[in-house]
Coordinates of C-alpha atoms in Angstrom, one line a residue:
M1 CA 63.3 23.4 -58.2
A2 CA 64.8 25.0 -55.1
S3 CA 67.2 27.3 -56.9
L4 CA 65.1 28.4 -59.9
L5 CA 64.0 31.6 -58.3
Q6 CA 66.9 31.7 -55.8
P7 CA 70.0 31.7 -57.9
D8 CA 72.3 32.8 -55.1
R9 CA 71.9 29.5 -53.3
V10 CA 74.4 28.0 -55.8
V11 CA 77.5 30.1 -56.4
Y12 CA 80.7 29.6 -58.3
L13 CA 84.1 31.1 -57.3
V14 CA 85.7 33.5 -59.8
R15 CA 89.5 33.7 -59.4
G16 CA 90.1 37.1 -61.0
E17 CA 91.5 40.4 -59.6
K18 CA 89.0 39.9 -56.8
R19 CA 87.8 36.5 -55.5
I20 CA 84.1 36.8 -56.1
R21 CA 81.3 34.2 -55.5
A22 CA 78.3 34.7 -57.8
P23 CA 75.6 32.6 -59.4
L24 CA 76.5 31.1 -62.8
S25 CA 73.8 33.2 -64.5
Q26 CA 75.6 36.4 -63.5
L27 CA 79.0 35.3 -64.8
Y28 CA 80.8 35.3 -68.2
F29 CA 83.2 32.8 -69.6
C30 CA 86.3 33.9 -71.6
R31 CA 86.9 31.3 -74.4
Y32 CA 90.5 32.5 -74.9
C33 CA 91.6 32.4 -71.2
S34 CA 89.2 29.5 -70.4
E35 CA 88.3 31.2 -67.1
L36 CA 85.2 32.6 -65.5
R37 CA 84.8 36.4 -65.4
S38 CA 82.5 38.6 -63.2
L39 CA 81.5 42.2 -63.7
E40 CA 84.3 43.2 -61.3
C41 CA 87.1 41.8 -63.5
V42 CA 86.1 43.0 -66.9
S43 CA 86.4 46.4 -68.7
H44 CA 83.1 48.2 -69.4
E45 CA 82.9 50.2 -72.6
V46 CA 80.1 52.5 -73.7
D47 CA 78.9 51.6 -77.2
S48 CA 76.1 54.1 -77.6
H49 CA 73.5 56.3 -75.8
Y50 CA 69.8 56.2 -76.6
C51 CA 66.5 57.4 -75.2
P52 CA 64.3 54.6 -73.7
S53 CA 61.2 56.4 -74.8
C54 CA 61.7 57.6 -78.4
L55 CA 64.7 55.3 -79.0
E56 CA 66.7 58.1 -80.5
N57 CA 70.4 57.1 -80.9
M58 CA 73.1 59.7 -80.3
P59 CA 76.9 59.6 -80.1
S60 CA 78.8 60.0 -76.8
A61 CA 79.9 63.6 -77.5
E62 CA 76.3 64.8 -78.2
A63 CA 75.0 62.9 -75.1
K64 CA 77.6 64.7 -73.0
L65 CA 76.6 68.0 -74.4
K66 CA 73.0 67.4 -73.6
K67 CA 73.9 66.2 -70.1
N68 CA 72.8 62.7 -70.8
R69 CA 69.2 63.7 -71.3
C70 CA 66.8 63.5 -74.2
A71 CA 65.7 66.8 -75.7
N72 CA 62.2 65.6 -76.7
C73 CA 61.0 63.3 -73.9
F74 CA 60.0 64.2 -70.3
D75 CA 59.5 62.5 -67.0
C76 CA 56.6 63.2 -64.7
P77 CA 57.9 65.2 -61.7
C78 CA 55.4 63.5 -59.4
C79 CA 55.6 59.7 -60.2
M80 CA 58.6 59.7 -62.7
H81 CA 56.6 58.0 -65.5
T82 CA 57.0 59.2 -69.1
L83 CA 54.8 62.2 -70.1
S84 CA 52.8 62.1 -73.3
T85 CA 51.7 65.1 -75.4
R86 CA 47.9 65.7 -75.4
A87 CA 45.9 67.8 -77.8
T88 CA 42.9 69.9 -77.0
N89 CA 40.8 72.6 -78.6
I90 CA 40.7 76.1 -77.0
P91 CA 38.9 79.3 -78.1
A92 CA 41.2 81.9 -79.6
P93 CA 40.4 85.4 -81.1
V94 CA 40.4 85.6 -84.9
P95 CA 43.2 87.9 -86.1
D96 CA 41.0 89.7 -88.6
D97 CA 38.1 90.3 -86.2
P98 CA 39.1 90.3 -82.5
T99 CA 35.4 90.2 -81.4
K100 CA 35.0 86.7 -82.8
T101 CA 36.6 83.5 -81.5
A102 CA 37.6 80.3 -83.3
M103 CA 38.6 76.9 -81.9
K104 CA 42.4 76.4 -82.1
K105 CA 44.4 73.3 -81.3
A106 CA 46.7 73.4 -78.2
Y107 CA 49.1 70.8 -76.9
Y108 CA 50.2 70.1 -73.3
L109 CA 52.0 67.4 -71.3
A110 CA 50.1 64.9 -69.3
C111 CA 50.9 61.8 -67.2
G112 CA 48.7 58.8 -67.8
F113 CA 49.5 57.3 -64.4
C114 CA 49.0 60.1 -61.8
R115 CA 47.1 62.5 -64.0
W116 CA 49.6 65.3 -63.6
T117 CA 49.6 67.9 -66.4
S118 CA 51.8 70.8 -67.3
R119 CA 48.8 73.1 -66.7
D120 CA 49.0 72.3 -63.0
V121 CA 52.2 74.4 -62.7
G122 CA 51.1 77.2 -65.1
M123 CA 53.1 76.1 -68.1
A124 CA 51.7 77.7 -71.3
D125 CA 50.2 75.4 -74.0
K126 CA 52.0 75.1 -77.3
S127 CA 50.5 75.5 -80.8
V128 CA 52.6 72.7 -82.2
A129 CA 53.3 69.2 -80.9
S130 CA 57.0 69.2 -81.4
G131 CA 59.7 71.5 -80.1
G132 CA 61.0 72.7 -76.8
W133 CA 58.9 73.4 -73.7
Q134 CA 59.2 76.3 -71.3
E135 CA 61.8 75.5 -68.7
P136 CA 62.5 77.4 -65.5
E137 CA 65.9 79.1 -65.3
N138 CA 68.2 78.3 -62.5
P139 CA 69.3 81.6 -60.7
Q140 CA 72.7 80.0 -60.0
T141 CA 73.5 79.1 -63.6
Q142 CA 76.2 81.8 -64.0
R143 CA 77.9 80.9 -60.8
I144 CA 78.0 77.2 -61.7
N145 CA 79.4 77.9 -65.2
K146 CA 82.1 80.0 -63.7
L147 CA 83.1 77.3 -61.3
I148 CA 83.2 74.7 -64.1
E149 CA 85.5 77.0 -66.2
Y150 CA 87.8 77.6 -63.2
Y151 CA 88.2 73.9 -62.4
Q152 CA 88.7 73.0 -66.1
Q153 CA 91.5 75.6 -66.2
L154 CA 93.0 74.1 -62.9
A155 CA 92.9 70.6 -64.3
H156 CA 94.5 71.8 -67.6
R157 CA 97.3 73.5 -65.6
E158 CA 98.0 70.4 -63.5
K159 CA 98.1 68.3 -66.7
Q160 CA 100.7 70.7 -68.2
D161 CA 102.9 70.4 -65.0
R162 CA 102.8 66.6 -65.1
D163 CA 103.7 66.4 -68.8
R164 CA 106.4 69.0 -68.4
K165 CA 108.0 67.0 -65.6
K166 CA 107.8 63.8 -67.7
M167 CA 109.5 65.6 -70.6
A168 CA 112.2 66.9 -68.3
R169 CA 113.0 63.4 -67.2
R170 CA 113.3 62.3 -70.8
R171 CA 115.7 65.1 -71.6
Q172 CA 118.0 64.1 -68.6
C173 CA 118.3 60.6 -70.1
M174 CA 119.1 61.9 -73.5
P175 CA 122.8 61.4 -74.5
L176 CA 124.9 64.5 -74.9
A177 CA 126.2 63.5 -78.3
F178 CA 122.7 62.9 -79.6
S179 CA 121.6 66.4 -78.4
E180 CA 124.6 68.1 -79.9
K181 CA 124.3 66.2 -83.2
Y182 CA 120.8 67.5 -83.9
G183 CA 121.4 70.9 -82.4
L184 CA 119.1 70.5 -79.5
G185 CA 121.6 72.0 -77.0
T186 CA 121.8 75.3 -78.9
R187 CA 118.1 75.4 -79.3
L188 CA 117.6 74.9 -75.5
Q189 CA 119.9 77.7 -74.7
R190 CA 117.9 80.1 -76.9
Q191 CA 114.8 79.5 -74.9
R192 CA 113.9 82.1 -72.3
S193 CA 114.7 80.9 -68.7
G194 CA 111.7 79.2 -67.2
A195 CA 109.7 79.2 -70.4
P196 CA 108.3 75.8 -71.7
I197 CA 109.7 74.3 -74.8
S198 CA 106.8 74.4 -77.3
S199 CA 108.6 72.3 -79.9
L200 CA 108.9 69.4 -77.5
S201 CA 105.9 69.5 -75.2
G202 CA 103.3 71.2 -77.4
L203 CA 101.6 72.4 -74.2
S204 CA 102.3 76.1 -74.3
L205 CA 100.4 78.8 -76.0
K206 CA 101.5 80.6 -79.2
E207 CA 104.0 83.5 -78.8
G208 CA 102.3 86.7 -77.9
E209 CA 99.2 84.9 -76.7
E210 CA 98.4 85.1 -73.0
Q211 CA 96.2 82.7 -71.1
K212 CA 93.2 84.4 -69.6
E213 CA 93.2 83.9 -65.8
I214 CA 89.8 82.9 -64.4
T215 CA 89.2 83.9 -60.8
I216 CA 86.2 83.1 -58.7
E217 CA 84.8 84.8 -55.7
P218 CA 84.7 82.7 -52.5
A219 CA 81.3 81.8 -51.1
L220 CA 80.4 83.8 -48.0
A221 CA 78.1 82.7 -45.2
L222 CA 75.3 85.2 -44.5
D223 CA 74.7 86.4 -40.9
E224 CA 71.1 87.3 -41.7
V225 CA 68.7 84.7 -43.1
E226 CA 65.2 85.1 -44.5
P227 CA 62.7 85.0 -41.6
L228 CA 59.9 82.4 -41.6
P229 CA 56.4 83.5 -42.5
E230 CA 54.1 84.4 -39.5
D231 CA 51.7 81.6 -40.2
C232 CA 54.4 78.9 -40.5
Y233 CA 53.2 77.2 -37.3
T234 CA 49.5 77.9 -37.5
R235 CA 48.8 77.2 -41.1
P236 CA 47.3 73.7 -41.6
I237 CA 49.5 71.4 -43.8
S238 CA 48.1 69.8 -46.9
L239 CA 50.2 66.7 -47.6
P240 CA 49.3 66.5 -51.4
E241 CA 50.8 70.0 -51.8
V242 CA 54.1 69.1 -50.1
T243 CA 56.8 67.4 -52.2
T244 CA 58.5 64.2 -51.1
L245 CA 62.2 63.8 -50.5
R246 CA 62.6 61.9 -53.8
Q247 CA 60.8 64.6 -55.8
R248 CA 63.2 67.2 -54.4
L249 CA 66.4 65.2 -55.0
L250 CA 65.4 64.6 -58.6
Q251 CA 65.5 68.4 -59.1
P252 CA 68.6 69.4 -57.1
D253 CA 69.0 72.7 -58.9
F254 CA 65.6 73.9 -57.6
Q255 CA 64.5 71.5 -54.8
P256 CA 60.9 72.5 -54.9
A257 CA 59.1 72.5 -51.6
G258 CA 55.5 72.6 -53.0
A259 CA 53.8 70.6 -55.7
S260 CA 53.0 73.8 -57.6
Q261 CA 56.7 74.3 -58.2
L262 CA 57.3 70.9 -59.9
H263 CA 58.3 71.0 -63.5
P264 CA 58.9 68.2 -66.0
R265 CA 62.4 66.9 -66.3
H266 CA 64.1 65.7 -69.5
K267 CA 64.3 61.9 -69.6
H268 CA 67.6 60.3 -68.8
L269 CA 69.5 58.4 -71.5
L270 CA 70.4 54.8 -71.3
M271 CA 73.5 53.2 -72.8
K272 CA 74.5 50.0 -74.5
R273 CA 77.8 48.7 -73.1
S274 CA 80.2 46.0 -74.1
L275 CA 82.4 43.9 -71.8
R276 CA 86.0 43.1 -72.5
C277 CA 88.3 40.7 -70.7
R278 CA 91.1 42.5 -69.0
K279 CA 93.6 39.7 -69.4
C280 CA 93.3 39.0 -73.1
E281 CA 91.2 42.0 -74.2
H282 CA 88.7 40.0 -76.1
N283 CA 85.0 40.9 -76.1
L284 CA 82.8 38.9 -73.7
S285 CA 79.6 40.8 -74.5
K286 CA 78.8 43.2 -77.3
P287 CA 75.2 44.3 -78.1
E288 CA 73.7 45.3 -81.4
F289 CA 74.1 49.0 -82.2
N290 CA 70.4 49.6 -83.0
P291 CA 68.4 50.6 -79.9
T292 CA 65.4 48.6 -81.0
S293 CA 67.3 45.4 -81.1
I294 CA 67.8 43.2 -78.0
K295 CA 70.2 40.8 -79.7
F296 CA 73.9 40.5 -79.1
K297 CA 76.8 40.2 -81.6
I298 CA 78.8 38.5 -78.9
Q299 CA 77.4 37.1 -75.6
L300 CA 79.7 34.7 -73.8
V301 CA 77.6 34.0 -70.7
A302 CA 78.9 31.2 -68.5
V303 CA 75.6 29.2 -68.5
S304 CA 76.3 28.5 -72.2
Y305 CA 79.7 26.8 -71.6
I306 CA 79.9 25.6 -67.9
P307 CA 77.8 22.7 -66.5
E308 CA 75.2 24.2 -64.1
V309 CA 74.6 22.7 -60.7
R310 CA 71.1 23.2 -59.1
I311 CA 69.4 22.0 -56.0
M312 CA 66.4 19.8 -56.6
S313 CA 65.3 18.5 -53.2
I314 CA 66.6 19.0 -49.6
P315 CA 65.7 16.6 -46.7
N316 CA 65.5 17.7 -43.1
L317 CA 69.0 18.5 -42.1
R318 CA 70.1 17.6 -38.5
N319 CA 73.4 18.2 -36.7
M320 CA 76.0 15.4 -37.1
K321 CA 73.5 13.2 -39.0
E322 CA 73.9 12.1 -42.6
S323 CA 71.4 13.4 -45.1
Q324 CA 71.0 12.8 -48.8
V325 CA 70.5 15.8 -51.1
L326 CA 69.4 15.5 -54.7
L327 CA 71.2 17.9 -57.2
T328 CA 70.9 18.3 -60.9
L329 CA 73.7 18.8 -63.4
T330 CA 73.0 20.3 -66.9
N331 CA 75.3 20.2 -69.9
P332 CA 74.9 23.4 -72.0
V333 CA 77.1 22.4 -74.9
E334 CA 76.3 20.1 -77.8
N335 CA 79.1 17.5 -77.3
I336 CA 79.3 14.9 -74.5
T337 CA 80.8 16.2 -71.3
H338 CA 82.6 14.2 -68.6
V339 CA 82.3 15.6 -65.1
T340 CA 84.1 14.5 -61.9
L341 CA 83.3 15.8 -58.4
A342 CA 85.8 16.1 -55.5
P343 CA 85.5 17.3 -52.0
C344 CA 87.7 20.3 -50.8
E345 CA 90.9 19.5 -49.1
D346 CA 91.4 20.3 -45.4
E347 CA 93.5 23.5 -45.9
D348 CA 91.9 24.7 -49.1
P349 CA 92.0 28.5 -49.2
D350 CA 88.8 28.6 -51.3
D351 CA 86.8 26.6 -48.7
I352 CA 86.1 29.3 -46.1
N353 CA 82.3 29.1 -45.8
S354 CA 81.6 25.4 -45.4
T355 CA 79.7 24.3 -42.3
A356 CA 79.1 20.7 -43.2
K357 CA 81.0 17.7 -44.5
V358 CA 80.1 16.5 -48.0
M359 CA 80.6 13.2 -49.7
V360 CA 80.3 13.4 -53.5
P361 CA 80.2 10.5 -56.1
S362 CA 83.6 9.1 -56.8
K363 CA 82.5 7.9 -60.3
E364 CA 82.7 10.0 -63.4
L365 CA 79.4 11.5 -64.5
V366 CA 78.7 11.6 -68.3
L367 CA 76.4 14.2 -69.6
A368 CA 74.8 13.9 -73.0
G369 CA 75.1 16.8 -75.5
K370 CA 72.4 19.4 -75.7
D371 CA 70.0 18.7 -78.5
A372 CA 67.1 21.1 -78.9
A373 CA 65.1 18.7 -81.1
A374 CA 65.6 15.6 -78.9
E375 CA 62.6 16.1 -76.7
Y376 CA 60.3 16.4 -79.7
D377 CA 61.8 13.4 -81.5
E378 CA 59.8 10.4 -80.4
L379 CA 61.7 7.9 -82.6
A380 CA 65.2 8.9 -81.1
E381 CA 66.8 6.0 -79.3
P382 CA 68.0 6.9 -75.8
Q383 CA 71.7 6.5 -75.2
D384 CA 72.8 3.9 -72.7
F385 CA 75.3 5.4 -70.2
Q386 CA 75.1 2.5 -67.7
D387 CA 74.4 4.7 -64.7
D388 CA 74.8 3.6 -61.1
P389 CA 71.3 3.9 -59.5
D390 CA 73.0 4.7 -56.1
V391 CA 74.6 7.8 -57.7
V392 CA 72.3 8.9 -60.6
A393 CA 68.7 9.3 -59.7
F394 CA 67.4 10.1 -63.2
R395 CA 68.6 11.2 -66.6
K396 CA 66.7 13.3 -69.2
S397 CA 68.3 14.6 -72.3
N398 CA 71.3 16.7 -71.3
K399 CA 70.5 16.8 -67.6
I400 CA 71.0 14.2 -64.8
G401 CA 70.0 14.1 -61.1
F402 CA 72.6 12.7 -58.7
F403 CA 72.9 12.3 -54.9
I404 CA 75.4 13.8 -52.5
K405 CA 75.6 13.1 -48.7
V406 CA 75.8 15.9 -46.3
I407 CA 76.7 15.9 -42.5
P408 CA 76.2 19.3 -40.8
Q409 CA 79.1 20.0 -38.4
K410 CA 78.0 23.2 -36.7
E411 CA 74.8 23.7 -34.7
E412 CA 74.1 27.2 -35.6
D413 CA 71.1 29.3 -36.8
A414 CA 72.9 30.1 -40.1
D415 CA 72.3 28.1 -43.3
V416 CA 74.1 24.9 -43.9
T417 CA 76.8 25.5 -46.6
V418 CA 78.8 22.8 -48.4
S419 CA 81.6 23.2 -51.0
F420 CA 83.2 20.9 -53.5
K421 CA 85.2 21.0 -56.8
I422 CA 83.7 20.3 -60.2
R423 CA 86.0 19.2 -63.0
H424 CA 84.9 18.8 -66.6
D425 CA 86.3 18.7 -70.1
F426 CA 85.8 21.6 -72.5
R427 CA 86.4 21.8 -76.2
N428 CA 86.8 25.3 -77.6
L429 CA 85.3 25.0 -81.0
A430 CA 84.8 28.7 -81.6
A431 CA 88.3 30.0 -80.8
P432 CA 90.6 30.4 -83.8
A433 CA 93.0 27.5 -84.4
R434 CA 96.6 28.3 -83.8
P435 CA 99.1 27.1 -86.4
S436 CA 100.7 24.0 -85.2
E437 CA 102.1 20.7 -86.5
E438 CA 98.9 18.9 -85.7
G439 CA 96.9 21.4 -87.9
A440 CA 93.4 22.6 -87.1
D441 CA 92.5 19.6 -85.0
A442 CA 94.5 21.1 -82.1
A443 CA 91.7 23.7 -81.6
A444 CA 89.2 20.9 -80.8
E445 CA 91.5 19.3 -78.2
A446 CA 89.7 18.9 -74.9
I447 CA 91.0 20.8 -71.9
W448 CA 90.0 20.2 -68.3
L449 CA 88.6 23.0 -66.2
T450 CA 88.0 23.0 -62.4
H451 CA 85.5 25.2 -60.6
H452 CA 84.8 25.8 -56.9
V453 CA 81.1 25.5 -56.2
E454 CA 79.2 26.4 -52.9
L455 CA 75.7 25.3 -52.0
R456 CA 73.5 27.0 -49.4
L457 CA 71.1 24.2 -48.3
G458 CA 69.1 26.2 -45.7
P459 CA 68.9 26.0 -41.9
L460 CA 68.9 22.9 -39.7
A461 CA 65.5 21.2 -38.9
P462 CA 64.2 21.9 -35.4

């Protein structure tokens, strides 16, 4: 199948905040809005953080405190694979008799891919397998912490100013009788001039408590720099001892120039996120909380609700000549679906990429419901849909193959692109029924959905 490993050859248009064209396998379907959703028009929410190596789960506050890194797992600084703890026996002096030695277990970090070990950079072995490892200290840590405190104070001050202005606008709109009735006018007059109203804003400090001002020293450029070593241009270069650009950027606080300065880095945490529709605020995707589980509590992917169009065979396409293309249409739901195809109008704002004229079947296509056990049931009688052989090439379970006719209009090196509308009925069986006179049957009432589909059929034949 031409689009099995090339999903971007068949794209659907999403009419959200941004008009995005994407494969159906990358889209979501909101059952409450009955519209397609892409990753650009949904809200992303972080559910949990976890380590991909030890699968330790931690809340967002703890992950932020640990800078989104695991405290127990490390990455190899050379090849970025996960490091494992190895045990070995080393001779150690006996405490009672220093002249004698005894074998003692020692633990070190080793990479099973590139054979890097913590001993290569002079890290001391540990006597226990668990616990923290020796880490180099950044000489600029004090300066960075002071900058963080300064900008946190600056952000807090700006927030106070914004909230104070917002509170001042509210007081201007307050009726005079209301303020006098509850004694607000007298209370405002007692305040010191220019002092914030702590009872209203809640932003000022307590009386007698002064906010400590944090000042930072500006960074100064040095006129004198450290000179290069004398053998800089004459010393032969050993490439295995020089770090790559990626290895340096993974350690921005040190940026080691030599392989002997590489130290293991704590493993980055991953997160489980849920997606929410911005229009109705219902969840479109919500994974299980447990990091070991790959299941979803809610997963409204579009391929489970919208008929999927795929390209099965493409003939040689020639300019201004009619060609017949075989497509397949798959029904993902369990009930029978009726599909009608229509070409785009002349001034359709969605049709901006078409380079060929397309003629689609005028008859309605009927798709059988999805039945997982149908292909294993040999005694099941096939349904008779009375298909037109000029339109439907084959039918198998919930999938049919049908023909469309394409006439390329532009003689260019770019791919031939055709667009058409697909209209199908949809019954929302999972959405809660709204109270109405008809009762609960109103929830199963069919609605008709229309989607804009674009096919990229490839270049013209020579």
